[in-house]
Tab-separated table of C-alpha atoms in Angstrom:
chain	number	residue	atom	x	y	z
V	31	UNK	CA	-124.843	-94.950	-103.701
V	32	UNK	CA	-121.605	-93.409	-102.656
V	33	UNK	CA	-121.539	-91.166	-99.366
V	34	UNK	CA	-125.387	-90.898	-100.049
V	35	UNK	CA	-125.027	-89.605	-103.281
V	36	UNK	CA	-125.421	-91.319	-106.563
V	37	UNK	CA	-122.668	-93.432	-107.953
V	38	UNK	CA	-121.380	-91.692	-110.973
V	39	UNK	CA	-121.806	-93.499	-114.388
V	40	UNK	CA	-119.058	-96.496	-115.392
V	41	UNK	CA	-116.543	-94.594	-117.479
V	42	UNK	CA	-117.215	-91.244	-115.737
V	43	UNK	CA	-113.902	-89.203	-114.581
V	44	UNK	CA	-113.694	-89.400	-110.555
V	45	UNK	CA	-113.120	-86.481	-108.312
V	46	UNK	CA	-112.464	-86.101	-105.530
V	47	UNK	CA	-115.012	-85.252	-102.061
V	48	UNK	CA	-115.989	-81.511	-103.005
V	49	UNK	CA	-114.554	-79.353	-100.517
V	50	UNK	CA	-114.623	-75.419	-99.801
V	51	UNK	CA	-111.093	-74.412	-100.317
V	52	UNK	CA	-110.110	-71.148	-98.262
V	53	UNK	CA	-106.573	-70.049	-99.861
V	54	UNK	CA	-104.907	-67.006	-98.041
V	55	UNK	CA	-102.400	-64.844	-99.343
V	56	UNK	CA	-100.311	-61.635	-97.961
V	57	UNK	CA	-101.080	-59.902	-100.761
V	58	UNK	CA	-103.605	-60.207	-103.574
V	59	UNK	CA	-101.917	-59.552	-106.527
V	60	UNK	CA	-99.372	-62.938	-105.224
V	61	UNK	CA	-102.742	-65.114	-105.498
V	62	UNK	CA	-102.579	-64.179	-109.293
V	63	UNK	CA	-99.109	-64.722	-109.948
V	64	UNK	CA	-98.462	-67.499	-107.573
V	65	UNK	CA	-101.130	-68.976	-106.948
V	66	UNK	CA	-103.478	-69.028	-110.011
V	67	UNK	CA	-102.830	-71.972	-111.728
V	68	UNK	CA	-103.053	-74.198	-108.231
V	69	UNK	CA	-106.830	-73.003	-107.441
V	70	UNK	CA	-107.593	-73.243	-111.139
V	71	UNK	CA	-106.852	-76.953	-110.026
V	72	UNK	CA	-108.555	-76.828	-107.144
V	73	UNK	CA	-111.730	-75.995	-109.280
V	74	UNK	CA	-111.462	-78.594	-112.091
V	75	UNK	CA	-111.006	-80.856	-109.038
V	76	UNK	CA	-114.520	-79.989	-108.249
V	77	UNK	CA	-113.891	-77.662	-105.002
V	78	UNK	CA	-115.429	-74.252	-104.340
V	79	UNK	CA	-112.218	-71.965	-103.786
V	80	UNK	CA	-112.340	-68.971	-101.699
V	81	UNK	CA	-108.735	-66.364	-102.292
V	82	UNK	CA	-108.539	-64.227	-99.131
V	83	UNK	CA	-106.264	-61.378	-99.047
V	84	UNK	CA	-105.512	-57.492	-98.449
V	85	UNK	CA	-105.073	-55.090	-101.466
V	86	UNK	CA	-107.092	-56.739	-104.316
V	87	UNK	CA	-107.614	-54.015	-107.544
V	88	UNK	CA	-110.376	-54.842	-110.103
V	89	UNK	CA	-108.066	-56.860	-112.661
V	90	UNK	CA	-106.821	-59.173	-109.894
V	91	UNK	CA	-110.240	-59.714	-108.790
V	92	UNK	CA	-111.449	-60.161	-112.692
V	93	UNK	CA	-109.435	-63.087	-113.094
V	94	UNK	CA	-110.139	-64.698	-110.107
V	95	UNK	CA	-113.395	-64.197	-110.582
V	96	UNK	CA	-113.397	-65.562	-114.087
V	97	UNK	CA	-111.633	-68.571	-113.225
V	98	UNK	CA	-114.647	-69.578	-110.149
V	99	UNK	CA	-112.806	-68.119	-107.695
V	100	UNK	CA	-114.458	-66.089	-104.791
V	101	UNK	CA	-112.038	-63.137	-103.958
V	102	UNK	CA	-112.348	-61.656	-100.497
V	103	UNK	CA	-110.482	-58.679	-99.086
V	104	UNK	CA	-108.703	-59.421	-95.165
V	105	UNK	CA	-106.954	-56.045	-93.878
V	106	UNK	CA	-103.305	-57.203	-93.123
V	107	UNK	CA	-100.503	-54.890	-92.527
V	108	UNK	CA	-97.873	-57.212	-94.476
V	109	UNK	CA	-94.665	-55.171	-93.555
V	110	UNK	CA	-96.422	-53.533	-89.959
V	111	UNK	CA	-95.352	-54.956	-86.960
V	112	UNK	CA	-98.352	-53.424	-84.895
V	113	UNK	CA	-100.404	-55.589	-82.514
V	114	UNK	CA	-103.392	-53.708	-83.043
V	115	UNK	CA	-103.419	-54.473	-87.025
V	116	UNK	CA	-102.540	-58.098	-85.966
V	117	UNK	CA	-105.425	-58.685	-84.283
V	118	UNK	CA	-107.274	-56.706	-86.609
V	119	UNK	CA	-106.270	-59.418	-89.068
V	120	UNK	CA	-107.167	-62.414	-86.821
V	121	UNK	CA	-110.564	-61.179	-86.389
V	122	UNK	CA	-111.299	-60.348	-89.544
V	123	UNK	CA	-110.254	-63.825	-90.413
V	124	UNK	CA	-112.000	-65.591	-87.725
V	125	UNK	CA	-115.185	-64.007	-88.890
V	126	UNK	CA	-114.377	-65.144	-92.959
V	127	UNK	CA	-114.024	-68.903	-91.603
V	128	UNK	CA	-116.729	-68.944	-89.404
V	129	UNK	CA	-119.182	-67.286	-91.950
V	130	UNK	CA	-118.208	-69.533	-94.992
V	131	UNK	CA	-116.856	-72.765	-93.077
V	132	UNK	CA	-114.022	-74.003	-95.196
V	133	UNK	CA	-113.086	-77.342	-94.917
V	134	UNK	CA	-109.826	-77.016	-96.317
V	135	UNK	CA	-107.370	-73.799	-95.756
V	136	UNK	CA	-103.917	-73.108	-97.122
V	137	UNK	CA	-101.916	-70.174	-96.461
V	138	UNK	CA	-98.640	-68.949	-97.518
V	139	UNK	CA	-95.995	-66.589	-96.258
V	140	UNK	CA	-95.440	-65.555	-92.653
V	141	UNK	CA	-98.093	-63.611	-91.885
V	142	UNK	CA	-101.562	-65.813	-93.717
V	143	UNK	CA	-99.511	-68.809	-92.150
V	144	UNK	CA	-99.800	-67.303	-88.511
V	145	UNK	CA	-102.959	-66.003	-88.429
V	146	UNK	CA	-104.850	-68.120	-91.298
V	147	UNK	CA	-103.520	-71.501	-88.996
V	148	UNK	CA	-104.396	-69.776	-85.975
V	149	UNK	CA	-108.118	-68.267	-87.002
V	150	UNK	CA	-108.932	-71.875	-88.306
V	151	UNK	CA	-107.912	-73.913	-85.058
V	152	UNK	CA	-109.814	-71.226	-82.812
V	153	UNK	CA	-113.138	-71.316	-84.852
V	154	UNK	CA	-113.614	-75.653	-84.407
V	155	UNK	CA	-109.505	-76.973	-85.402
V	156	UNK	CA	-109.863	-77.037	-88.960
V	157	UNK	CA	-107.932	-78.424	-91.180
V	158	UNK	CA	-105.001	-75.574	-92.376
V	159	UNK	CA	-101.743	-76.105	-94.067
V	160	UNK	CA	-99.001	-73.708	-93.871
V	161	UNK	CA	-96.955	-73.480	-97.418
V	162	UNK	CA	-93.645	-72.195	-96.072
V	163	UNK	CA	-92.313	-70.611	-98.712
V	164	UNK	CA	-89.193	-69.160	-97.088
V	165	UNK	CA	-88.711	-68.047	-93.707
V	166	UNK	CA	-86.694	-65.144	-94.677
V	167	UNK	CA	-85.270	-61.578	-92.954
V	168	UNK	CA	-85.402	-63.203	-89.212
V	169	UNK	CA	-83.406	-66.548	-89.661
V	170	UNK	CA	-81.408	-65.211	-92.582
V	171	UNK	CA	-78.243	-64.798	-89.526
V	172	UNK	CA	-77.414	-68.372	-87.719
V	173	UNK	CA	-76.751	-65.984	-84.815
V	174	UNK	CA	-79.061	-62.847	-85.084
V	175	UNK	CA	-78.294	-60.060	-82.070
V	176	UNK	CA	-80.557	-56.940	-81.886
V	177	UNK	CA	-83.377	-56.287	-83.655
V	178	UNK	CA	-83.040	-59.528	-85.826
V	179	UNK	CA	-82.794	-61.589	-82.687
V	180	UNK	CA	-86.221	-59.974	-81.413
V	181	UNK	CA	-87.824	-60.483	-84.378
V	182	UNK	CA	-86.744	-64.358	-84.581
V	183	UNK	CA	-87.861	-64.514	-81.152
V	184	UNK	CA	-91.177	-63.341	-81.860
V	185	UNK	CA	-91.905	-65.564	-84.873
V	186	UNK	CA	-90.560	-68.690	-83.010
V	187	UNK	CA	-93.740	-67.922	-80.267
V	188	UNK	CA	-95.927	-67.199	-82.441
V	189	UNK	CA	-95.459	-70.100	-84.959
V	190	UNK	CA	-95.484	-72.115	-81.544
V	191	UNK	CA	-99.048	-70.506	-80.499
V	192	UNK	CA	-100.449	-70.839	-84.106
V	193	UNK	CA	-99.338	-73.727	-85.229
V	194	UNK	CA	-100.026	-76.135	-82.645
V	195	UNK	CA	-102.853	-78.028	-84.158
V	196	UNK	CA	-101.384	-78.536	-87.747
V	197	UNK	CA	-101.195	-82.011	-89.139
V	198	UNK	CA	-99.432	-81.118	-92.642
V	199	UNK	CA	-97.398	-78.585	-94.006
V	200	UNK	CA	-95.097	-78.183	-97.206
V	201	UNK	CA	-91.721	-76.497	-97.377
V	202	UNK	CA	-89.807	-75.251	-100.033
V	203	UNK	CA	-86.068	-76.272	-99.095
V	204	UNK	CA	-84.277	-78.428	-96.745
V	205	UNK	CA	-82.909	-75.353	-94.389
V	206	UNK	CA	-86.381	-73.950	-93.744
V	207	UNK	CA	-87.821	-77.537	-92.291
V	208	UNK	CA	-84.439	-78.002	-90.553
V	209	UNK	CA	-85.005	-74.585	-88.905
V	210	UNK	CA	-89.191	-75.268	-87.961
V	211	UNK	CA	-87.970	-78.430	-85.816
V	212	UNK	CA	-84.862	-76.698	-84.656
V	213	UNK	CA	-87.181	-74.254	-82.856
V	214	UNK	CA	-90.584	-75.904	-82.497
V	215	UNK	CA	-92.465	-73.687	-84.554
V	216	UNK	CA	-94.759	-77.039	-85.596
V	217	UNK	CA	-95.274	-79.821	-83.255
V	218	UNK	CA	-92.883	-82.832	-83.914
V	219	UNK	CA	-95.894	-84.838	-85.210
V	220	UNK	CA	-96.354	-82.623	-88.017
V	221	UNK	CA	-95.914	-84.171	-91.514
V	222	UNK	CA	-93.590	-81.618	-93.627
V	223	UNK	CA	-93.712	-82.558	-97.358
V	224	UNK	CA	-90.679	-80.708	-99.060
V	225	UNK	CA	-92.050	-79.189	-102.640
V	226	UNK	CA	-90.019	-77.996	-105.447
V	227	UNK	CA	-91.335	-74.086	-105.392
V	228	UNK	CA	-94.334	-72.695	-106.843
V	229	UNK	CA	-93.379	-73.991	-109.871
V	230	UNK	CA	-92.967	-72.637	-113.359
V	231	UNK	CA	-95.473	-72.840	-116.584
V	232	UNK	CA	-93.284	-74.634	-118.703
V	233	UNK	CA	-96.107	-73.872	-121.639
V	234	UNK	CA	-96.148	-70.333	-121.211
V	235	UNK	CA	-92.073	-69.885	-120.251
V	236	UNK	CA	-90.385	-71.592	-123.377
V	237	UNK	CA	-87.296	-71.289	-124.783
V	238	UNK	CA	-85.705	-68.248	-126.160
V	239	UNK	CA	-83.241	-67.927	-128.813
V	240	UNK	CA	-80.140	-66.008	-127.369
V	241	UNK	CA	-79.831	-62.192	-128.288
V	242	UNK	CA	-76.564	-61.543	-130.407
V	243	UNK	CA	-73.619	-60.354	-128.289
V	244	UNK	CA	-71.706	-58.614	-127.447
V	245	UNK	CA	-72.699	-57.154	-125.410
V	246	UNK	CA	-73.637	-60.124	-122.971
V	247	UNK	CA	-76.816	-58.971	-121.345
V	248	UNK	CA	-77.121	-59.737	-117.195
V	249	UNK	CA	-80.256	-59.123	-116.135
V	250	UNK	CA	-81.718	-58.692	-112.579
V	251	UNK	CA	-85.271	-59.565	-112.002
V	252	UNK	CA	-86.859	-58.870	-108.453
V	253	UNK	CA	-87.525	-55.661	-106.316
V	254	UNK	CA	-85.053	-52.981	-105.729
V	255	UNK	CA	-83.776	-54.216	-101.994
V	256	UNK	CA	-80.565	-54.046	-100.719
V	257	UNK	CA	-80.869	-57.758	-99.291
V	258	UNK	CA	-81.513	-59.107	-103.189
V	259	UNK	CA	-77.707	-58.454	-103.713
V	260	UNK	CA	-77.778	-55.381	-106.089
V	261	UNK	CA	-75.152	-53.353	-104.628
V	262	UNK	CA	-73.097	-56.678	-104.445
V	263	UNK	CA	-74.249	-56.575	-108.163
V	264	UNK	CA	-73.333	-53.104	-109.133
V	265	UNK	CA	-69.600	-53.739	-107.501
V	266	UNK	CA	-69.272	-56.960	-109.244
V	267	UNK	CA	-69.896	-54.774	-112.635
V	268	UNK	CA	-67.653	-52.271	-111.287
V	269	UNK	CA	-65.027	-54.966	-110.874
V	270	UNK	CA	-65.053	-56.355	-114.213
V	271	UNK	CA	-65.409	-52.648	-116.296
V	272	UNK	CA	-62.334	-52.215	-114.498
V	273	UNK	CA	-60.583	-55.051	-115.903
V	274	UNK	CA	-62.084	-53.876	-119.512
V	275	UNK	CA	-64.991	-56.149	-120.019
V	276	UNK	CA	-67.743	-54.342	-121.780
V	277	UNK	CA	-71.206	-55.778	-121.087
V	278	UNK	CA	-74.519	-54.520	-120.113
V	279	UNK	CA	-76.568	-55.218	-116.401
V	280	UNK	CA	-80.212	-54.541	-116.669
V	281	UNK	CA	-82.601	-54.929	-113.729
V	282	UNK	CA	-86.286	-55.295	-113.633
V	283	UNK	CA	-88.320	-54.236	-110.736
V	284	UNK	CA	-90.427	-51.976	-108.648
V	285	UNK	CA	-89.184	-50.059	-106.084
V	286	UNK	CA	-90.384	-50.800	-102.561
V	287	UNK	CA	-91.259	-49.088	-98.983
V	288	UNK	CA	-89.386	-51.751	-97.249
V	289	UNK	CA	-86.488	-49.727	-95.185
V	290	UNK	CA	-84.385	-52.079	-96.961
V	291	UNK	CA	-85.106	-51.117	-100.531
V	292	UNK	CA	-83.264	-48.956	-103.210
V	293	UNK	CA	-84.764	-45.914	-103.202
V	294	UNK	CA	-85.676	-44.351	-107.050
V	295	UNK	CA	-83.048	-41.598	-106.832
V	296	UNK	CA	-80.319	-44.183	-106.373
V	297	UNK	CA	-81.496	-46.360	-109.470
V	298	UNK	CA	-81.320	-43.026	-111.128
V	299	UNK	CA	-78.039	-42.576	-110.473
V	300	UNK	CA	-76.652	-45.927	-111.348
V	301	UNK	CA	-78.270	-45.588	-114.687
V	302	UNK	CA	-76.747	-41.723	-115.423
V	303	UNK	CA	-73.485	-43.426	-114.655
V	304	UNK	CA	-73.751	-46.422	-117.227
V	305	UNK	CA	-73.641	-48.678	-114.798
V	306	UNK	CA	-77.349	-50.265	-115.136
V	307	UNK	CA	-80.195	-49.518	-116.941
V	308	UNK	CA	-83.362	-49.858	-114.850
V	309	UNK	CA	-86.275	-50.809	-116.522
V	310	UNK	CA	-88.871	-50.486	-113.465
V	311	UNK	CA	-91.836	-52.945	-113.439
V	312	UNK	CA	-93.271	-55.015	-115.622
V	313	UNK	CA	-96.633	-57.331	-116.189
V	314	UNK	CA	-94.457	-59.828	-118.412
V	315	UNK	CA	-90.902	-60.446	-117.501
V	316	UNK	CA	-90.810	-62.977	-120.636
V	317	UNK	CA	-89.347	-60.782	-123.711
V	318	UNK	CA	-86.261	-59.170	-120.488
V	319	UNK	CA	-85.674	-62.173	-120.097
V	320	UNK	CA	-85.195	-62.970	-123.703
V	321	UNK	CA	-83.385	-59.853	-124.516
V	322	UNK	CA	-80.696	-61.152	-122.018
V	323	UNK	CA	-77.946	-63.779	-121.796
V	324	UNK	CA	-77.993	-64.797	-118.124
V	325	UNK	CA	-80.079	-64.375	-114.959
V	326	UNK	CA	-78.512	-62.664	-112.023
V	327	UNK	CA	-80.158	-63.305	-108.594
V	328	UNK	CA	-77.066	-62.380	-105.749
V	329	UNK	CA	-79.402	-62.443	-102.805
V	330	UNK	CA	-78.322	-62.267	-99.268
V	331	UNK	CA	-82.005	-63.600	-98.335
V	332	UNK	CA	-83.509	-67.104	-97.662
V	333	UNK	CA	-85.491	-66.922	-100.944
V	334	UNK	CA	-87.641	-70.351	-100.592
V	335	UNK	CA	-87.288	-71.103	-104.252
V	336	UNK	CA	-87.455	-67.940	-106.732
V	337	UNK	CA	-89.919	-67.929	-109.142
V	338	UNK	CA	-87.408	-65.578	-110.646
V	339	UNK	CA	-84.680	-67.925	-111.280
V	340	UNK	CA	-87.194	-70.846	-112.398
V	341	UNK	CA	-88.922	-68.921	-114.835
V	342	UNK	CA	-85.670	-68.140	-116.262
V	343	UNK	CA	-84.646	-71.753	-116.738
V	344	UNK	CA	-88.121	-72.433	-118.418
V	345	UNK	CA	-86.836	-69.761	-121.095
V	346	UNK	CA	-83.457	-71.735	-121.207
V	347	UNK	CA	-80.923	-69.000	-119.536
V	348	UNK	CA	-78.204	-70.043	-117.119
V	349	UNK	CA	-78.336	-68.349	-113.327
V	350	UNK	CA	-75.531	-67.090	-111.501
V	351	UNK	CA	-77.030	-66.732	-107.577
V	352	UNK	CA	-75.892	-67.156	-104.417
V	353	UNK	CA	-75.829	-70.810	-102.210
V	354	UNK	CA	-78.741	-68.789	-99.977
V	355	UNK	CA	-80.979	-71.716	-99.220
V	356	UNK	CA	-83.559	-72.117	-102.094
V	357	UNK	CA	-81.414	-71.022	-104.330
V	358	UNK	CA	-78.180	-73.122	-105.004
V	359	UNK	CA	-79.773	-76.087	-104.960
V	360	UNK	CA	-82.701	-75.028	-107.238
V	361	UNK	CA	-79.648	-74.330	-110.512
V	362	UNK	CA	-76.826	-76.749	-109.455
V	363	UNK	CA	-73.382	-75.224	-109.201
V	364	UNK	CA	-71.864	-75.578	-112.865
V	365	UNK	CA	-75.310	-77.456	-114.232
V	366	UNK	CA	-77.263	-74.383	-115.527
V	367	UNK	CA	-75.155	-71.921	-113.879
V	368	UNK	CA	-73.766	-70.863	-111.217
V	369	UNK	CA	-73.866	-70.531	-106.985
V	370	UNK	CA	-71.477	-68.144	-104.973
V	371	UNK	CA	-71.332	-66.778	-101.464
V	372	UNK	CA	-73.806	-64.031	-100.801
V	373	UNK	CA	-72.274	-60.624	-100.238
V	374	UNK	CA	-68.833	-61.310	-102.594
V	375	UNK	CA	-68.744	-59.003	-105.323
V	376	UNK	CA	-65.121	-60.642	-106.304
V	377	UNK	CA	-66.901	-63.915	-106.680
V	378	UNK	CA	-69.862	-62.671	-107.991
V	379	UNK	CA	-67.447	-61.030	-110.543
V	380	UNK	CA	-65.593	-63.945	-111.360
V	381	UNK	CA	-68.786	-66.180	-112.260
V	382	UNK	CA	-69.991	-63.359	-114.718
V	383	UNK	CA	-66.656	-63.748	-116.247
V	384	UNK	CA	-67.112	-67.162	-117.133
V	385	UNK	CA	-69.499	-66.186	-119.360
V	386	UNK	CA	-67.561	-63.297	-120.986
V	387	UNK	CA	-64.645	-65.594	-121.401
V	388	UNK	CA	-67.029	-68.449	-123.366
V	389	UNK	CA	-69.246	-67.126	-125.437
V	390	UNK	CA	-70.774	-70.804	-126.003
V	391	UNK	CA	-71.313	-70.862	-122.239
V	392	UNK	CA	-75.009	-69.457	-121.820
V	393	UNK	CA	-75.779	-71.545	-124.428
V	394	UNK	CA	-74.572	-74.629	-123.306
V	395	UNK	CA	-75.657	-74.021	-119.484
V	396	UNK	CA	-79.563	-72.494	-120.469
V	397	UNK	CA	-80.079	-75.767	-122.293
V	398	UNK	CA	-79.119	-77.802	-119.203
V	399	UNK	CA	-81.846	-74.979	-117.270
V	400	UNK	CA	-84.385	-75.726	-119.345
V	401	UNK	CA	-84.164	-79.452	-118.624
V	402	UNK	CA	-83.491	-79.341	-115.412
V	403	UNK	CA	-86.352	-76.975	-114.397
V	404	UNK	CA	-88.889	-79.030	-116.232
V	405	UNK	CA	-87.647	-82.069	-114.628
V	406	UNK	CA	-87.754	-81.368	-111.260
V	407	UNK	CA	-90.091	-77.931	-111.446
V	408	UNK	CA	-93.276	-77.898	-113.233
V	409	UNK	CA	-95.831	-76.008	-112.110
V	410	UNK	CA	-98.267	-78.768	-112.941
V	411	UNK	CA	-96.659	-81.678	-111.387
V	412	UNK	CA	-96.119	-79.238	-108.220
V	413	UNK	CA	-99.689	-78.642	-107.530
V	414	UNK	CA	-100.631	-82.300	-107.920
V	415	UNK	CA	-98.228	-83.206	-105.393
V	416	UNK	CA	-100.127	-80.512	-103.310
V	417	UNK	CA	-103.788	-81.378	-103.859
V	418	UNK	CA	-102.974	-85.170	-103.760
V	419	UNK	CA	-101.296	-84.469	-100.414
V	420	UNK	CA	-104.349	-82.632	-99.220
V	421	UNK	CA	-106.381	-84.436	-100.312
V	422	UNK	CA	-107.886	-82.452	-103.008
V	423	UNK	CA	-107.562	-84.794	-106.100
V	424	UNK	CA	-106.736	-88.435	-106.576
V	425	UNK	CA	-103.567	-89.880	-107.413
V	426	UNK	CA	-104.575	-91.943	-110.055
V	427	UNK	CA	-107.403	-89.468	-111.530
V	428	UNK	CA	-105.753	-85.744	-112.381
V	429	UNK	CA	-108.683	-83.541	-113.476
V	430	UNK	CA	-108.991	-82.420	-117.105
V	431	UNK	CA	-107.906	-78.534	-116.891
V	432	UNK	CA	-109.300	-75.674	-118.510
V	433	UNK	CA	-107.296	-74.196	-121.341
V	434	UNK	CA	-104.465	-71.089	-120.096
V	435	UNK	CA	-107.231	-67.847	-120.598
V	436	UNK	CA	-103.845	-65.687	-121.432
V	437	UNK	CA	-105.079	-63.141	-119.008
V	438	UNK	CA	-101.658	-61.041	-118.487
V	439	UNK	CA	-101.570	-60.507	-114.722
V	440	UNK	CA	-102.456	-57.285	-113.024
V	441	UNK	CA	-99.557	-54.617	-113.308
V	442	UNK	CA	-97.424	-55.273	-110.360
V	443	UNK	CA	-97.909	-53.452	-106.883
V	444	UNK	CA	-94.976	-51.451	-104.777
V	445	UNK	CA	-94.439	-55.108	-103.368
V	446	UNK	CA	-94.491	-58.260	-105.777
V	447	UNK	CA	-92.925	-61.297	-104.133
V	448	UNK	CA	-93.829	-63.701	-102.918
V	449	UNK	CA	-91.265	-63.346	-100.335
V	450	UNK	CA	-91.104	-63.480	-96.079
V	451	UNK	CA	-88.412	-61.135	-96.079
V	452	UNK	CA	-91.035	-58.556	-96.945
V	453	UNK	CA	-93.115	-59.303	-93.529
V	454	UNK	CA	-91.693	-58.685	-90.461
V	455	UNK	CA	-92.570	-59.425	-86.913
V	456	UNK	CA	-91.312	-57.399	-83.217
V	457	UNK	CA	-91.388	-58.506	-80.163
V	458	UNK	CA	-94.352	-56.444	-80.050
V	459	UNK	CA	-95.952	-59.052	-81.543
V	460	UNK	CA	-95.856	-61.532	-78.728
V	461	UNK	CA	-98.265	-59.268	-76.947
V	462	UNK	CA	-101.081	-60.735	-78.857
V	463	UNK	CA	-100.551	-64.101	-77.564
V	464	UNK	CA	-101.307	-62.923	-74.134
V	465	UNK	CA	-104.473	-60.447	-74.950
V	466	UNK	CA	-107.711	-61.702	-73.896
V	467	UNK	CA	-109.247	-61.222	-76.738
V	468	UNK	CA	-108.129	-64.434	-78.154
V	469	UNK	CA	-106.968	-68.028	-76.972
């Protein structure tokens, strides 16, 4: 007997203690194209998984559900900075843990990490795990003032208030921990386990043969935001169609109702003056990216660790992005491609050069991606460094997976990434700490 239960026969794969899993997202088409493959682990691991979020359609519930996982709509305001919806979320939360008693939850991004940690430690301390997956917009500025100083401000207390009971969370890059003990936001005893992304499907993201050129193909993958870097991008092009380069930028992406995005009429534009052509959104980024040369990512935002730029490197294609934290790091200045300062179009220009001047270049560079990204970024060997960590599945026992079910994800929503700079926090916010409502 083992815990009461029968020992399983001699030969017999072990598993891990079957838990309930309670995985919360900011947005439920993310738990799909994030998230998927980790609580499709979670279930071969022999743990009931529950995928809580706001704005599920019917094909992002149909795959969860056909992979055993129990979709449940939360109301969260990801971009609102309202009190009122705040609490609205806490509640709603409190009343999901206390009705189906997780023993396990993991959130990710700013707002499931508040709340989620918070709802769990008010309804009997449970055992949550933030995933910090960038902290984005707010501690983008080593010295904020105004409105970016409030915000910080606020997301300092309430990571404080939250946060205070967690045991173990994971980060994506060295700036973001350096930043949670700077300011407290997790108490010093905390274990932070630094992880390499969300990881890419090195299976299902393989290498590409390059497109002929000319012309070299740039393409932009992300939403349409000014913070991503795509007027820095467009000036760049400008810069180098002056000089008589001839080349094409393409960017792939939805537009957004985040004040900071590019609105429609403005893509419009661009593209009636040659400058870009603007494919809008897609469900499968895989044949842009092999219609193009080299990934351009020239974000002004703490990014965590793109999926973008990983996926990318699965499909062997050099990046040129900024040395934002998440991002430099994650391609290795001059090993498959290149990092420049955020908001230079001049240097931004000159690394797209490189490429123009060498045609061997993307070659050379997207087979160094490829190796490097399966080396230190599979999405495989990233979610057994998460479940072992939790707890979830044995070190010396992975579980034998399901086959990939090819299910194409949903078609993308106004909002796709999996990205903090897309919630934001007021001052406002701090309110909540001091209603009576909650603890």
């Amino acid at each position: 007997m083992i815990g009461g239960q029968p020992a399983p026969p001699a030969g017999a794969p072990q598993r891990p203690t079957p838990r309930r899993v309670l995985v919360i997202g900011g947005l439920a088409w993310s738990l799909v194209n994030f998230r998927l493959q980790l609580m499709r682990r979670m279930v071969a691991n022999g743990h009931e998984v529950i995928a809580a979020a706001p704005d599920f359609d019917p094909a992002t519930q149909a795959i969860l559900e056909a992979a055993r996982i129990d979709p449940v709509h939360v109301p969260m305001d990801r971009t609102g900075i309202n009190p009122r919806h705040d609490l609205e979320t806490l509640d709603a939360l409190r009343r999901l843990i206390r009705q189906r008693r997780p023993d396990v939850v993991l959130a990710y991004t700013m707002k499931p990490i508040v709340y989620g940690c918070w709802a769990a430690r008010l309804e009997g301390d449970l055992r949550c795990h933030p995933l910090f997956t960038g902290l984005g917009y707010a501690f983008s500025d080593p010295n904020p003032t105004g409105k970016r100083r409030a915000v910080r401000a606020a997301a300092i207390l309430l990571h404080r208030h939250a946060l205070r009971s967690v045991r173990l969370g994971f980060v994506y890059n060295d700036a973001d921990r350096a930043d949670l003990r700077r300011f407290r936001m997790v108490p010093a005893s905390t274990r932070l386990v630094p992880v390499p992304g969300s990881g890419a499907d090195t299976a299902h993201f393989t290498p590409q043969p390059l497109p002929a050129a000319p012309p070299l193909v740039f393409l932009f993958v992300g939403r349409m935001l000014f913070s991503k870097g795509l007027t820095d991008l467009r000036d760049a092009a400008r810069l180098l169609r002056g000089q008589g380069h001839a080349f094409r930028v393409e960017l792939l992406g939805p537009t957004d109702s985040n004040p900071d995005a590019v609105v429609a009429a403005t893509l419009d534009a661009w593209q009636a003056a040659g400058e870009v052509v603007w494919h809008g959104a897609t469900r499968d980024v895989r044949p842009y990216i092999a219609a193009c040369h080299v990934l351009v990512l020239p974000t002004r935002l703490r990014e965590g660790i793109p999926r973008t730029i990983l996926e990318a490197m699965a499909c062997g294609r050099p990046v040129i992005t900024t040395d934002a934290p998440g991002c430099g790091e994650t391609v290795g200045d001059g090993d498959a491609g290149f990092a420049v300062p955020p908001g230079n179009p001049a240097a931004l220009a000159a690394a797209m050069r490189r490429f123009l001047d060498d045609p061997g270049l993307a070659a050379r560079l997207g087979e160094n991606a490829r190796q490097r990204v399966c080396r230190n970024n599979d999405v495989h060997a990233v979610n057994r460094l998460l479940l072992t960590e939790m707890g979830l599945e044995l070190r010396d026992h992975p579980p034998t997976l399901p086959p990939a079910d090819n299910l194409a994800p949903p078609a993308l929503p106004p909002a796709t990434a999996d990205d903090p700079g897309a919630l934001a926090f007021s001052s406002a916010a701090i309110r909540v700490i001091s209603l009576g409502a909650v603890r």
